[in-house]
Coordinates of C-alpha atoms and ligand atoms in Angstrom, one line a residue:
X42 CA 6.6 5.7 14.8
X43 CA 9.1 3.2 14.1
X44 CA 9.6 2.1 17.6
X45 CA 5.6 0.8 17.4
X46 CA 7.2 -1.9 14.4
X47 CA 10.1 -2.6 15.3
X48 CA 9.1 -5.9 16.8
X49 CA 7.5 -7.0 13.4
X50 CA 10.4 -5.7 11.5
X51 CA 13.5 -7.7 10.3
X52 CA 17.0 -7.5 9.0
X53 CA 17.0 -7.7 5.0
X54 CA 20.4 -8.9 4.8
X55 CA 20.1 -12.1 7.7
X56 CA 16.7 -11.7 8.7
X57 CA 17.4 -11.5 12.6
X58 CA 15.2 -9.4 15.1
X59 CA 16.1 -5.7 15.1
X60 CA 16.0 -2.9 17.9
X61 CA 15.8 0.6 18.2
X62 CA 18.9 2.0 19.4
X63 CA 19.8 6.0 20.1
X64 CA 18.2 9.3 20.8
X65 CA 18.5 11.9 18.8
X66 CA 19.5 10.1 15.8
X67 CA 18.0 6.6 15.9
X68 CA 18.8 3.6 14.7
X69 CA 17.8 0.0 13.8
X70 CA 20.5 -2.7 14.9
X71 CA 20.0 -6.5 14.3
X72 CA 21.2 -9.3 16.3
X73 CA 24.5 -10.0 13.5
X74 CA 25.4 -5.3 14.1
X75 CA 23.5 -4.5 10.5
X76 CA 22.9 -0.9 11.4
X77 CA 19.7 1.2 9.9
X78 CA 19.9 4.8 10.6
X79 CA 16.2 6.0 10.9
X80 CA 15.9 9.3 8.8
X81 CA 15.2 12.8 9.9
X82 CA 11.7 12.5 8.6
X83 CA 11.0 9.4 10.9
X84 CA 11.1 5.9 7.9
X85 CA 13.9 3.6 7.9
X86 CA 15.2 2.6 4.6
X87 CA 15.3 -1.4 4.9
X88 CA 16.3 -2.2 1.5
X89 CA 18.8 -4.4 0.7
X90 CA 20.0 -4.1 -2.4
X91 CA 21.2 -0.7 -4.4
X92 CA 19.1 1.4 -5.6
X93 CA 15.1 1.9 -5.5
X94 CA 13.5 0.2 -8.5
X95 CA 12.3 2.4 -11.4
X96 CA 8.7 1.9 -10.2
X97 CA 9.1 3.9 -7.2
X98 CA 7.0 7.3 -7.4
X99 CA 8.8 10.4 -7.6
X100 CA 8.5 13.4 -5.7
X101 CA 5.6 15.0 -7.8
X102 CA 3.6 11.9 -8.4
X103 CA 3.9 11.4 -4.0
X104 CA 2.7 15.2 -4.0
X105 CA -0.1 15.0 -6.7
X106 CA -1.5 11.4 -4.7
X107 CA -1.6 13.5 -1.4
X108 CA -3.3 16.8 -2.7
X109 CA -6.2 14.3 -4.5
X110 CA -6.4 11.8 -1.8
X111 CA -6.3 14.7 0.7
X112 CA -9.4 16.2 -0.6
X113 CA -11.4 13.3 0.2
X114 CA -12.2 12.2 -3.1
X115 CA -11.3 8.3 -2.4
X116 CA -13.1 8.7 0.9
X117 CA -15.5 5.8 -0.4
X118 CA -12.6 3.4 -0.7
X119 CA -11.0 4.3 2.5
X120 CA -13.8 3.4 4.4
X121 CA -14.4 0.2 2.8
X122 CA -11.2 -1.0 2.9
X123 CA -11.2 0.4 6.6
X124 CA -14.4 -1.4 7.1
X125 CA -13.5 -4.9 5.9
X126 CA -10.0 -4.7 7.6
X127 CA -11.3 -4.0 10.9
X128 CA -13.7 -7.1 10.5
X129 CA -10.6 -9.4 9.4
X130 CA -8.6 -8.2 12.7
X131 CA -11.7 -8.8 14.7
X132 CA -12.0 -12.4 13.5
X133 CA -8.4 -13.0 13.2
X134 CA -7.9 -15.1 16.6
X135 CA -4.4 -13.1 16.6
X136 CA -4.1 -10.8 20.0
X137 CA -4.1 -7.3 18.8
X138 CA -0.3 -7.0 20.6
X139 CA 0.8 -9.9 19.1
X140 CA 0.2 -8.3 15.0
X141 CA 0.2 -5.8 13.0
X142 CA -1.2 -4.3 9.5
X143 CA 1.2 -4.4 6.9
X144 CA 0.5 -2.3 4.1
X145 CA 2.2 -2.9 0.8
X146 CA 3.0 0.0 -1.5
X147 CA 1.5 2.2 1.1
X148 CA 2.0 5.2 -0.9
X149 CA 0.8 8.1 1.6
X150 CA 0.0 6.0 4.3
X151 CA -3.7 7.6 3.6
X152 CA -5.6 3.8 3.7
X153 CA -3.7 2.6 6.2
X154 CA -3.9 5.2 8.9
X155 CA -7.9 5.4 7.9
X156 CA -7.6 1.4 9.1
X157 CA -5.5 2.1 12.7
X158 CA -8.1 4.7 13.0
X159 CA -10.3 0.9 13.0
X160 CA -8.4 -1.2 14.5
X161 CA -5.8 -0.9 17.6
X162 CA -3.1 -2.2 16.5
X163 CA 0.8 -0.7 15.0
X164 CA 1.0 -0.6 11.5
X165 CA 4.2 -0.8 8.9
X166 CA 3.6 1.2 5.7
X167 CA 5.8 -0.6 3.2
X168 CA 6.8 1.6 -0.2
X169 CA 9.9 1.3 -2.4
X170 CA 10.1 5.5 -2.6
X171 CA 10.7 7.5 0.0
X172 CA 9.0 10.0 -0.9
X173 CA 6.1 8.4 -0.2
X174 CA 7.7 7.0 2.7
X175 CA 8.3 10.3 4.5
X176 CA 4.5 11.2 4.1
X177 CA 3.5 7.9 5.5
X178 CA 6.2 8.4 8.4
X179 CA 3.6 11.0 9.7
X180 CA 0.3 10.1 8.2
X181 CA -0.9 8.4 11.4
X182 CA 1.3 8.2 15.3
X183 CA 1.0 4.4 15.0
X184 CA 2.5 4.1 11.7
X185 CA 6.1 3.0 11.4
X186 CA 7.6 3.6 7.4
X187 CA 9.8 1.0 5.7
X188 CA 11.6 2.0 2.6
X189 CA 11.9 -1.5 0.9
X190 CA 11.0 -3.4 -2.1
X191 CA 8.0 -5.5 -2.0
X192 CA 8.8 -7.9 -5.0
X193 CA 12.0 -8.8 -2.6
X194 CA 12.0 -11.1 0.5
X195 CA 10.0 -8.4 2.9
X196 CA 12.0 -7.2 5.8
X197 CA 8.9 -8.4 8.1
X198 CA 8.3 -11.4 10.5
X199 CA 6.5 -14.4 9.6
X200 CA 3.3 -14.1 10.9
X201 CA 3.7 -10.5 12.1
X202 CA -0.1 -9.2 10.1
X203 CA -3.3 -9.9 11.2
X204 CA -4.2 -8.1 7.8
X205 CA -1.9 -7.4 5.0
X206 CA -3.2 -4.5 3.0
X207 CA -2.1 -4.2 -0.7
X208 CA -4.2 -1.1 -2.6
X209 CA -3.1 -0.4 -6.2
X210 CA 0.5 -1.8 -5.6
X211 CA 2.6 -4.5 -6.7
X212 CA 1.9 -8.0 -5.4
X213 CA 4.1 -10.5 -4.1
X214 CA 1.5 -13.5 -2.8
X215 CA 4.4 -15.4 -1.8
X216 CA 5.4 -12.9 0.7
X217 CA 2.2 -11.8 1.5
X218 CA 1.1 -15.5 2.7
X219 CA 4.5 -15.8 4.8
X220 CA 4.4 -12.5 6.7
X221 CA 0.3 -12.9 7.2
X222 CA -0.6 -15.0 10.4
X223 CA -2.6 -17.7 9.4
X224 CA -5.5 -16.6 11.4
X225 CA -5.3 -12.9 9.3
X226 CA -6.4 -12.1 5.9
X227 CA -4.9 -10.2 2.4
X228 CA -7.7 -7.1 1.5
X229 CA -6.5 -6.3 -1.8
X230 CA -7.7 -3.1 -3.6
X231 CA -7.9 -3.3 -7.9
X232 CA -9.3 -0.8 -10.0
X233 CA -12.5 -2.5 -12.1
X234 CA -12.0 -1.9 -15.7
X235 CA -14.1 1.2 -16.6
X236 CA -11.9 2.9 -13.4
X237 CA -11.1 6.5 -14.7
X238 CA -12.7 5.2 -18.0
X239 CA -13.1 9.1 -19.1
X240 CA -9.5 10.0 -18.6
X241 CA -8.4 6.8 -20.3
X242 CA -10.4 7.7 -23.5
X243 CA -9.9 11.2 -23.3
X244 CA -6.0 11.2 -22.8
X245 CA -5.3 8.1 -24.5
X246 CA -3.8 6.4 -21.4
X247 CA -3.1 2.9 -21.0
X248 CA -5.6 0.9 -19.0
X249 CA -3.6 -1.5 -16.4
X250 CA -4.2 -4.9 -17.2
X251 CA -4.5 -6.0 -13.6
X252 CA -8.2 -4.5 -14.1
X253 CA -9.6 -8.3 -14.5
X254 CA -10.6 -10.2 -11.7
X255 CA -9.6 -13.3 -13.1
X256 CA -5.6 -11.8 -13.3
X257 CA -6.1 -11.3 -9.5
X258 CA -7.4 -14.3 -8.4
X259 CA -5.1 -16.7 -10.6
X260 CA -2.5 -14.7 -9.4
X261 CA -3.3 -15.5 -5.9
X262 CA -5.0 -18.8 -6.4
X263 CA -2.0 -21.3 -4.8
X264 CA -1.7 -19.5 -1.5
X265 CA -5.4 -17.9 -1.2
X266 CA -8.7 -18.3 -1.6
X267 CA -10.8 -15.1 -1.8
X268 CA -13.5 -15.0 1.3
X269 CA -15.4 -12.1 0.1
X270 CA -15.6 -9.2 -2.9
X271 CA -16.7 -5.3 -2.1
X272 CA -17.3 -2.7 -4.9
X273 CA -17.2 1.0 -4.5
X274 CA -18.1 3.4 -7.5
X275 CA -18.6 6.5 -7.8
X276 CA -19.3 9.3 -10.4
X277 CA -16.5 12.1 -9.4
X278 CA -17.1 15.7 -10.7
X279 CA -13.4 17.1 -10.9
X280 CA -11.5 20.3 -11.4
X281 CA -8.9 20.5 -14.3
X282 CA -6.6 20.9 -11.4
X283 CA -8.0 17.3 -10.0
X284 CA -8.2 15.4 -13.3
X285 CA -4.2 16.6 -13.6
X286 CA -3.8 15.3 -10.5
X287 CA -5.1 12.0 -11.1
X288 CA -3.8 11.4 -14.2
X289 CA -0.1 12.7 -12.4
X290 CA -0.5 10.6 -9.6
X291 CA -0.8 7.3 -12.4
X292 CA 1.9 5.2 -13.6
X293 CA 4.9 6.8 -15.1
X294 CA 3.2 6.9 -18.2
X295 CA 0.1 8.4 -17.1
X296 CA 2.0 11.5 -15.5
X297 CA 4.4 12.3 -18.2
X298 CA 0.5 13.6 -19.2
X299 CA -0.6 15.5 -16.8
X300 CA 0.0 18.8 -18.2
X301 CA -2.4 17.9 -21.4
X302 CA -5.2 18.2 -18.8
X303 CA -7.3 21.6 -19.8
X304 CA -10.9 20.5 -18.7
X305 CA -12.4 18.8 -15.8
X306 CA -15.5 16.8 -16.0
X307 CA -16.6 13.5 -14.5
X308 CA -15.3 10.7 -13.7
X309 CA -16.3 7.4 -12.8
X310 CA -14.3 5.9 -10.1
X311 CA -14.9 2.4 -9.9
X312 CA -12.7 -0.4 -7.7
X313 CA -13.0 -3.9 -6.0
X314 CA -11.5 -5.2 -3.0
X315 CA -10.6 -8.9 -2.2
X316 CA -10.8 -10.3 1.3
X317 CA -8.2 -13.1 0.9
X318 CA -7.5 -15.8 3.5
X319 CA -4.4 -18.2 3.7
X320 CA -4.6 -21.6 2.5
Ligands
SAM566 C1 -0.5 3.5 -7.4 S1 0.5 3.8 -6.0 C2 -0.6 3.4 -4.6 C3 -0.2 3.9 -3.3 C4 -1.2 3.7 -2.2 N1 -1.5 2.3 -1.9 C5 -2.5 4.4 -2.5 O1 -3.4 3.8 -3.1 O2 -2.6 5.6 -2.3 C6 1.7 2.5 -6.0 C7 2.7 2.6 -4.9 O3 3.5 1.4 -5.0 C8 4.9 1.8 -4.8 N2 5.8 0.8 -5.4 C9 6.0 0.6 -6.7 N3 6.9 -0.5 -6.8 C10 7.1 -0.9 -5.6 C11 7.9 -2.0 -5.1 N4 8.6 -2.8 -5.9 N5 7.9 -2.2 -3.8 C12 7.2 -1.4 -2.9 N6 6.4 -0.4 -3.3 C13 6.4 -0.2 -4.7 C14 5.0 3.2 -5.4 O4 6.1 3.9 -4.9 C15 3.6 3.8 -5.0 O5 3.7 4.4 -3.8
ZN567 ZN1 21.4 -8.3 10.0

């Protein structure tokens, strides 16, 4: 719930503490009366500009990611990324009440609740859509759900994470290394380049460049050094109804696809996470 975060949440527009106020109908107030009303569905829309950014997902791409990773076909990466989290709190020389996890482009809030099922502490699922923000609202009881942009300043306390988690979403190192406490550490999820290599061929979809290493760790290389790598892959055997569902829960450009799917078929599913830690 929100009321678990609050403490590591701030204002977007001065960046003072907030707290929960009112019940029914809650709230978010900071110390200068900027006033967050937390929606029916449980997130708080911390955002501080306009509008959501044209990278948000929709609706149907939200609903297409939860159906796939519902039926447990990521399992493999949720348990490593669970694994090395709950090693990185462990060692992080942070008091468990005195943190959080931060999860960046949280999507579902599927990785991050299989890491408070780990570790025991509160953790903010950060997205830019609200759809996905609604699903993450309830994917685990110590989850709060921020609606906010994560290429903006972040609406979160230095030093609030023991681990900042960051799995196929945008990344902002700068932010990452200033919300992180210096005793925590950056897992970062990126698909390896033959990830979904059948669907890319068969479909004709574009490959994301972040799939080289050497992107990530430039990209990180001022503010991080990487502590350790972890693979998983995996052969998938999927449904048409899966491989739609996959290629619908992509990029934009992926999903305007999705109805092309006719045939299922294997598919290797192959990604590498990064344990970072602060400089
Ligand atoms: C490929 S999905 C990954 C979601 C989740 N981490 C997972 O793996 O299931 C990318 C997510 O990043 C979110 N996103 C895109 N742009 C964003 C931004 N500027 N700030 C925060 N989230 C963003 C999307 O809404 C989407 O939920
Ligand atoms: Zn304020």
């Amino acid at each position: 719930m929100i009321s678990d975060v609050v403490d590591w949440l701030s204002c977007p527009h001065c960046a003072t503490a907030l707290i929960v106020e009112g019940s029914p109908g809650m709230r978010l107030v900071c110390e200068e009366g900027h006033v967050f009303d937390v929606a029916r569905h449980g997130y708080v829309s911390l955002l501080a500009g306009g509008g959501a950014a044209g990278t948000a997902d929709t609706a149907e791409m939200v609903a297409e990611r939860a159906a796939f990773l519902g039926a447990g076909h990521y399992d493999g990466i949720a348990e490593l990324v669970a694994g090395v989290a709950a090693v990185a709190v462990d060692g992080a020389s942070v008091a468990p009440d005195e943190s959080c996890v931060l999860d960046l482009g949280a999507g579902t809030g599927y990785y991050l609740a299989r890491v408070l099922d780990a570790v025991d502490q509160p953790g903010i699922a950060l997205d830019i859509s609200k759809h996905a923000a609604r699903l993450a609202a309830r994917a685990h009881p110590r989850i709060g759900a921020v609606v906010a942009d994560a290429w903006a300043g972040l609406p979160v306390r230095g030093r609030a994470a023991s681990v900042v988690l960051n799995v196929f979403a945008p990344r902002n190192p700068r932010e990452m290394r200033r919300v992180l406490h210096p005793g925590g550490r950056a897992v970062v999820v990126v698909p390896e380049p033959d990830h979904l290599r059948e669907l890319i061929e068969e479909y004709g979809l574009m490959a994301v460049d972040d799939r080289k290493p050497e992107r990530l760790r430039e990209q990180f290389a001022d503010r991080f050094t990487v502590e350790s790598e972890h693979t998983c892959r995996a052969t998938l055997a999927l449904s048409a109804t899966e491989v739609a569902q996959v290629v619908g829960m992509g990029p934009n450009a992926w999903h305007e696809r999705a109805g092309e799917v006719r045939s299922g078929g294997a598919v290797t599913v192959a990604v590498r996470a990064y344990v970072l830690s602060p400089i």
